[in-house]
Amino acid sequence: MSDPSVSDRRQEYKLLFEFIRNAFPNEGVIPLHEPRFSALDKQYVNEAIDSTFVSSVGAFVDRFERQIAEYTGAGYAVAAVNGTAALHLALVLCDVQPGDEVITQALTFVATGAAILYCRANPVMVDVDRDSLGMSADALRNWLENNARKEGGVAINQSTGAVIKACVPVHVFGHPCRVDQIRDICQEWGIKLVEDASESLGSFYKGHHTGTFGDMGVFSFNGNKVVTTGGGGVIVTNNERLAQRAKFLSTTAKQPHPYEFFHPELGYNYRLPNLNAALGCAQLEQLEEFIEAKRELAHAYRDFFNLAGMSVTFVEEPLECRSNYWLNAILTSSEQEKTALLEAALEESVQMRPVWRLLHELPMFEDCAHDGLTASIELSRRLINLPSSVVRRR
Ligand SMILES: Cc1ncc(COP(=O)(O)O)c(C=O)c1O
């Protein structure tokens, strides 16, 4: 039998669907997040086609990298074929070796953990903060103090004897985590910091762009992100040597030469095609406008939930941040209510979705060490994402 309090809530859900339909007046099925394109996007893509440089060499790739570096304030940006490849390459650049350990969070998209496994390294998962949904600095510190020792400038897991090489916190749904504290802990323990900023282009923490706090930061330009290149990613860093290595390794480690093919080491074909970069250049010119629209939508959602007196809580940007509000999120009062709302949304052709399955619940990560993940588990039972596309002006 269904819980009557849940069925009573259907009336509240109706108000929410009305609000959403009003916010996206031109849509039939209301998608979770769809890209927005303009004449400028078509113009730049056409220019790339006309130039015949559609693959991994071309002026748009360099321009895209310059635009990203300038916007984020990073010293260097190196474009990649997608965010997952960029994460993998960043971990390779951190010298993550088979058998090493990499600390991350379970509340993330599978790609964060997959990149660690590509290195044949072992993920360790620590809990997240309830407000930011990103890695908890306290959880990181506690796990290290209880499980690691520092030896010769590196962190060693006392029970496995493995080197803890890197740490990959995630700025979930675009909300910055407490990355300054995480950076300090990583520095203290001799652990490399790679920010998974895939979702947080346009999000700033204490005045600095996400992705620029650690050794490297990674962004994704998949079709569902704030701006898209169709598929694409980028590594940002302030370290010139790392940037040069990233470019070299992502372009098959080919030694520059007018006609010789010499590859002194194993590289990757991870470069972003010029065609995709052309789209990215145009999209970046619209980024601030998109974020303004997304923040307006987020504030409208927040006001709706405050006024509607519903039993759900809107996830607001953490303090001292400007979030891009990539995906708006709410916390339902219970797992049962989450399912009821998702089912009702399905009937109404409004796309909502639960958060990803926690990494440690996926078969490939089930043997991984973790700290109990109390907040991650509780959040995952109650989180729902709401339609969050840039709202078209009427
Ligand atoms: C947190 C997170 N990490 C990594 C990725 C991987 O990016 P991509 O899809 O561009 O490979 C994504 C996005 O898709 C993501 O949301």
mmCIF file of N, CA and C in Angstrom, residues 134-209:
data_model
loop_
_atom_site.group_PDB
_atom_site.id
_atom_site.type_symbol
_atom_site.label_atom_id
_atom_site.label_comp_id
_atom_site.label_asym_id
_atom_site.label_seq_id
_atom_site.Cartn_x
_atom_site.Cartn_y
_atom_site.Cartn_z
ATOM 1 N N GLY A 134 30.244 18.250 -2.494
ATOM 2 C CA GLY A 134 31.615 17.916 -2.906
ATOM 3 C C GLY A 134 32.405 17.329 -1.743
ATOM 4 N N MET A 135 33.614 16.836 -2.044
ATOM 5 C CA MET A 135 34.444 16.186 -1.034
ATOM 6 C C MET A 135 34.542 17.011 0.244
ATOM 7 N N SER A 136 34.386 16.350 1.372
ATOM 8 C CA SER A 136 34.490 17.019 2.666
ATOM 9 C C SER A 136 35.960 17.077 3.073
ATOM 10 N N ALA A 137 36.443 18.281 3.350
ATOM 11 C CA ALA A 137 37.836 18.429 3.793
ATOM 12 C C ALA A 137 38.036 17.689 5.118
ATOM 13 N N ASP A 138 37.025 17.730 5.982
ATOM 14 C CA ASP A 138 37.132 17.026 7.275
ATOM 15 C C ASP A 138 37.239 15.519 7.059
ATOM 16 N N ALA A 139 36.422 15.007 6.137
ATOM 17 C CA ALA A 139 36.459 13.557 5.868
ATOM 18 C C ALA A 139 37.816 13.164 5.305
ATOM 19 N N LEU A 140 38.370 14.006 4.443
ATOM 20 C CA LEU A 140 39.677 13.724 3.850
ATOM 21 C C LEU A 140 40.749 13.686 4.942
ATOM 22 N N ARG A 141 40.723 14.731 5.807
ATOM 23 C CA ARG A 141 41.729 14.811 6.876
ATOM 24 C C ARG A 141 41.611 13.600 7.806
ATOM 25 N N ASN A 142 40.365 13.288 8.187
ATOM 26 C CA ASN A 142 40.151 12.149 9.105
ATOM 27 C C ASN A 142 40.648 10.844 8.492
ATOM 28 N N TRP A 143 40.325 10.656 7.204
ATOM 29 C CA TRP A 143 40.734 9.383 6.591
ATOM 30 C C TRP A 143 42.257 9.280 6.580
ATOM 31 N N LEU A 144 42.918 10.399 6.229
ATOM 32 C CA LEU A 144 44.384 10.364 6.170
ATOM 33 C C LEU A 144 44.978 10.147 7.560
ATOM 34 N N GLU A 145 44.438 10.860 8.553
ATOM 35 C CA GLU A 145 44.998 10.725 9.911
ATOM 36 C C GLU A 145 44.819 9.304 10.455
ATOM 37 N N ASN A 146 43.702 8.660 10.080
ATOM 38 C CA ASN A 146 43.426 7.316 10.601
ATOM 39 C C ASN A 146 44.066 6.199 9.788
ATOM 40 N N ASN A 147 44.440 6.497 8.540
ATOM 41 C CA ASN A 147 44.876 5.400 7.662
ATOM 42 C C ASN A 147 46.245 5.579 7.026
ATOM 43 N N ALA A 148 46.816 6.786 7.124
ATOM 44 C CA ALA A 148 48.045 7.023 6.361
ATOM 45 C C ALA A 148 49.190 7.493 7.259
ATOM 46 N N ARG A 149 50.391 7.359 6.727
ATOM 47 C CA ARG A 149 51.559 7.968 7.377
ATOM 48 C C ARG A 149 52.373 8.645 6.277
ATOM 49 N N LYS A 150 53.134 9.658 6.697
ATOM 50 C CA LYS A 150 53.944 10.348 5.700
ATOM 51 C C LYS A 150 55.368 9.800 5.776
ATOM 52 N N GLU A 151 55.901 9.479 4.612
ATOM 53 C CA GLU A 151 57.238 8.857 4.582
ATOM 54 C C GLU A 151 57.979 9.395 3.370
ATOM 55 N N GLY A 152 59.108 10.019 3.590
ATOM 56 C CA GLY A 152 59.899 10.555 2.467
ATOM 57 C C GLY A 152 59.118 11.508 1.591
ATOM 58 N N GLY A 153 58.265 12.293 2.210
ATOM 59 C CA GLY A 153 57.533 13.319 1.461
ATOM 60 C C GLY A 153 56.278 12.819 0.763
ATOM 61 N N VAL A 154 55.997 11.499 0.865
ATOM 62 C CA VAL A 154 54.765 10.996 0.237
ATOM 63 C C VAL A 154 53.868 10.344 1.289
ATOM 64 N N ALA A 155 52.575 10.235 0.947
ATOM 65 C CA ALA A 155 51.611 9.615 1.858
ATOM 66 C C ALA A 155 51.517 8.126 1.531
ATOM 67 N N ILE A 156 51.574 7.310 2.589
ATOM 68 C CA ILE A 156 51.498 5.853 2.413
ATOM 69 C C ILE A 156 50.289 5.343 3.189
ATOM 70 N N ASN A 157 49.503 4.495 2.559
ATOM 71 C CA ASN A 157 48.398 3.844 3.265
ATOM 72 C C ASN A 157 48.999 2.774 4.181
ATOM 73 N N GLN A 158 48.762 2.883 5.486
ATOM 74 C CA GLN A 158 49.426 1.999 6.459
ATOM 75 C C GLN A 158 49.007 0.552 6.301
ATOM 76 N N SER A 159 47.766 0.296 5.877
ATOM 77 C CA SER A 159 47.353 -1.114 5.784
ATOM 78 C C SER A 159 47.723 -1.749 4.448
ATOM 79 N N THR A 160 47.708 -0.978 3.360
ATOM 80 C CA THR A 160 48.036 -1.591 2.050
ATOM 81 C C THR A 160 49.489 -1.359 1.664
ATOM 82 N N GLY A 161 50.129 -0.356 2.269
ATOM 83 C CA GLY A 161 51.510 -0.004 1.909
ATOM 84 C C GLY A 161 51.590 0.786 0.602
ATOM 85 N N ALA A 162 50.437 1.075 -0.012
ATOM 86 C CA ALA A 162 50.435 1.773 -1.309
ATOM 87 C C ALA A 162 50.658 3.272 -1.126
ATOM 88 N N VAL A 163 51.220 3.885 -2.170
ATOM 89 C CA VAL A 163 51.392 5.339 -2.168
ATOM 90 C C VAL A 163 50.042 5.979 -2.490
ATOM 91 N N ILE A 164 49.670 6.993 -1.715
ATOM 92 C CA ILE A 164 48.441 7.754 -2.024
ATOM 93 C C ILE A 164 48.893 8.920 -2.891
ATOM 94 N N LYS A 165 48.675 8.766 -4.193
ATOM 95 C CA LYS A 165 49.342 9.653 -5.145
ATOM 96 C C LYS A 165 48.569 10.939 -5.407
ATOM 97 N N ALA A 166 47.254 10.810 -5.497
ATOM 98 C CA ALA A 166 46.476 11.993 -5.918
ATOM 99 C C ALA A 166 45.118 12.015 -5.235
ATOM 100 N N CYS A 167 44.503 13.176 -5.314
ATOM 101 C CA CYS A 167 43.174 13.375 -4.730
ATOM 102 C C CYS A 167 42.318 14.084 -5.791
ATOM 103 N N VAL A 168 41.099 13.574 -6.009
ATOM 104 C CA VAL A 168 40.227 14.136 -7.052
ATOM 105 C C VAL A 168 38.863 14.498 -6.455
ATOM 106 N N PRO A 169 38.750 15.706 -5.896
ATOM 107 C CA PRO A 169 37.423 16.151 -5.443
ATOM 108 C C PRO A 169 36.598 16.621 -6.645
ATOM 109 N N VAL A 170 35.284 16.653 -6.473
ATOM 110 C CA VAL A 170 34.389 17.003 -7.585
ATOM 111 C C VAL A 170 33.513 18.187 -7.178
ATOM 112 N N HIS A 171 33.352 19.129 -8.103
ATOM 113 C CA HIS A 171 32.429 20.260 -7.875
ATOM 114 C C HIS A 171 31.074 19.839 -8.444
ATOM 115 N N VAL A 172 30.279 19.186 -7.607
ATOM 116 C CA VAL A 172 29.066 18.488 -8.066
ATOM 117 C C VAL A 172 27.960 19.466 -8.477
ATOM 118 N N PHE A 173 27.389 19.226 -9.633
ATOM 119 C CA PHE A 173 26.308 20.048 -10.215
ATOM 120 C C PHE A 173 26.738 21.510 -10.394
ATOM 121 N N GLY A 174 28.051 21.755 -10.343
ATOM 122 C CA GLY A 174 28.575 23.107 -10.514
ATOM 123 C C GLY A 174 28.829 23.824 -9.201
ATOM 124 N N HIS A 175 28.428 23.224 -8.058
ATOM 125 C CA HIS A 175 28.633 23.881 -6.756
ATOM 126 C C HIS A 175 30.070 23.628 -6.260
ATOM 127 N N PRO A 176 30.822 24.684 -6.020
ATOM 128 C CA PRO A 176 32.207 24.480 -5.576
ATOM 129 C C PRO A 176 32.288 23.792 -4.207
ATOM 130 N N CYS A 177 33.233 22.851 -4.072
ATOM 131 C CA CYS A 177 33.492 22.261 -2.754
ATOM 132 C C CYS A 177 34.563 23.106 -2.050
ATOM 133 N N ARG A 178 34.895 22.750 -0.799
ATOM 134 C CA ARG A 178 35.859 23.558 -0.021
ATOM 135 C C ARG A 178 37.288 23.220 -0.465
ATOM 136 N N VAL A 179 37.575 23.661 -1.670
ATOM 137 C CA VAL A 179 38.791 23.186 -2.331
ATOM 138 C C VAL A 179 40.051 23.844 -1.771
ATOM 139 N N ASP A 180 39.912 25.004 -1.115
ATOM 140 C CA ASP A 180 41.111 25.610 -0.521
ATOM 141 C C ASP A 180 41.604 24.770 0.656
ATOM 142 N N GLN A 181 40.659 24.270 1.456
ATOM 143 C CA GLN A 181 41.041 23.415 2.583
ATOM 144 C C GLN A 181 41.596 22.085 2.079
ATOM 145 N N ILE A 182 40.970 21.563 1.034
ATOM 146 C CA ILE A 182 41.436 20.284 0.455
ATOM 147 C C ILE A 182 42.863 20.459 -0.088
ATOM 148 N N ARG A 183 43.097 21.600 -0.739
ATOM 149 C CA ARG A 183 44.452 21.873 -1.263
ATOM 150 C C ARG A 183 45.479 21.885 -0.118
ATOM 151 N N ASP A 184 45.134 22.554 0.992
ATOM 152 C CA ASP A 184 46.080 22.633 2.112
ATOM 153 C C ASP A 184 46.401 21.231 2.654
ATOM 154 N N ILE A 185 45.370 20.396 2.764
ATOM 155 C CA ILE A 185 45.585 19.029 3.285
ATOM 156 C C ILE A 185 46.475 18.241 2.312
ATOM 157 N N CYS A 186 46.178 18.370 1.022
ATOM 158 C CA CYS A 186 46.983 17.649 0.018
ATOM 159 C C CYS A 186 48.441 18.094 0.073
ATOM 160 N N GLN A 187 48.640 19.409 0.233
ATOM 161 C CA GLN A 187 50.025 19.917 0.292
ATOM 162 C C GLN A 187 50.744 19.360 1.517
ATOM 163 N N GLU A 188 50.016 19.330 2.636
ATOM 164 C CA GLU A 188 50.600 18.834 3.890
ATOM 165 C C GLU A 188 51.036 17.372 3.746
ATOM 166 N N TRP A 189 50.262 16.587 2.992
ATOM 167 C CA TRP A 189 50.517 15.151 2.879
ATOM 168 C C TRP A 189 51.312 14.765 1.629
ATOM 169 N N GLY A 190 51.664 15.731 0.793
ATOM 170 C CA GLY A 190 52.416 15.405 -0.437
ATOM 171 C C GLY A 190 51.568 14.665 -1.462
ATOM 172 N N ILE A 191 50.290 15.045 -1.537
ATOM 173 C CA ILE A 191 49.356 14.394 -2.479
ATOM 174 C C ILE A 191 49.001 15.390 -3.583
ATOM 175 N N LYS A 192 49.032 14.949 -4.833
ATOM 176 C CA LYS A 192 48.677 15.830 -5.962
ATOM 177 C C LYS A 192 47.171 16.056 -5.981
ATOM 178 N N LEU A 193 46.785 17.271 -6.358
ATOM 179 C CA LEU A 193 45.357 17.613 -6.386
ATOM 180 C C LEU A 193 44.901 17.864 -7.820
ATOM 181 N N VAL A 194 43.933 17.056 -8.265
ATOM 182 C CA VAL A 194 43.297 17.249 -9.577
ATOM 183 C C VAL A 194 41.813 17.521 -9.302
ATOM 184 N N GLU A 195 41.357 18.717 -9.647
ATOM 185 C CA GLU A 195 39.935 19.021 -9.431
ATOM 186 C C GLU A 195 39.114 18.494 -10.602
ATOM 187 N N ASP A 196 38.104 17.699 -10.306
ATOM 188 C CA ASP A 196 37.141 17.332 -11.341
ATOM 189 C C ASP A 196 36.106 18.455 -11.397
ATOM 190 N N ALA A 197 36.418 19.425 -12.259
ATOM 191 C CA ALA A 197 35.561 20.608 -12.418
ATOM 192 C C ALA A 197 34.707 20.452 -13.681
ATOM 193 N N SER A 198 34.486 19.191 -14.074
ATOM 194 C CA SER A 198 33.754 18.912 -15.318
ATOM 195 C C SER A 198 32.455 19.692 -15.424
ATOM 196 N N GLU A 199 31.781 19.864 -14.272
ATOM 197 C CA GLU A 199 30.444 20.459 -14.285
ATOM 198 C C GLU A 199 30.449 21.934 -13.897
ATOM 199 N N SER A 200 31.636 22.492 -13.625
ATOM 200 C CA SER A 200 31.634 23.781 -12.931
ATOM 201 C C SER A 200 32.284 24.931 -13.700
ATOM 202 N N LEU A 201 32.228 24.882 -15.036
ATOM 203 C CA LEU A 201 32.727 26.054 -15.756
ATOM 204 C C LEU A 201 31.822 27.244 -15.429
ATOM 205 N N GLY A 202 32.448 28.336 -14.998
ATOM 206 C CA GLY A 202 31.666 29.516 -14.610
ATOM 207 C C GLY A 202 31.419 29.583 -13.107
ATOM 208 N N SER A 203 31.906 28.601 -12.354
ATOM 209 C CA SER A 203 31.724 28.601 -10.893
ATOM 210 C C SER A 203 33.011 29.044 -10.202
ATOM 211 N N PHE A 204 32.846 29.972 -9.287
ATOM 212 C CA PHE A 204 34.003 30.542 -8.585
ATOM 213 C C PHE A 204 33.900 30.259 -7.089
ATOM 214 N N TYR A 205 35.044 29.999 -6.478
ATOM 215 C CA TYR A 205 35.102 29.781 -5.033
ATOM 216 C C TYR A 205 36.036 30.827 -4.435
ATOM 217 N N LYS A 206 35.512 31.621 -3.516
ATOM 218 C CA LYS A 206 36.287 32.712 -2.906
ATOM 219 C C LYS A 206 36.993 33.553 -3.972
ATOM 220 N N GLY A 207 36.289 33.818 -5.063
ATOM 221 C CA GLY A 207 36.808 34.712 -6.099
ATOM 222 C C GLY A 207 37.710 34.051 -7.129
ATOM 223 N N HIS A 208 38.049 32.791 -6.927
ATOM 224 C CA HIS A 208 38.905 32.090 -7.899
ATOM 225 C C HIS A 208 38.097 31.025 -8.621
ATOM 226 N N HIS A 209 38.403 30.850 -9.908
ATOM 227 C CA HIS A 209 37.641 29.867 -10.672
ATOM 228 C C HIS A 209 37.940 28.452 -10.192
#
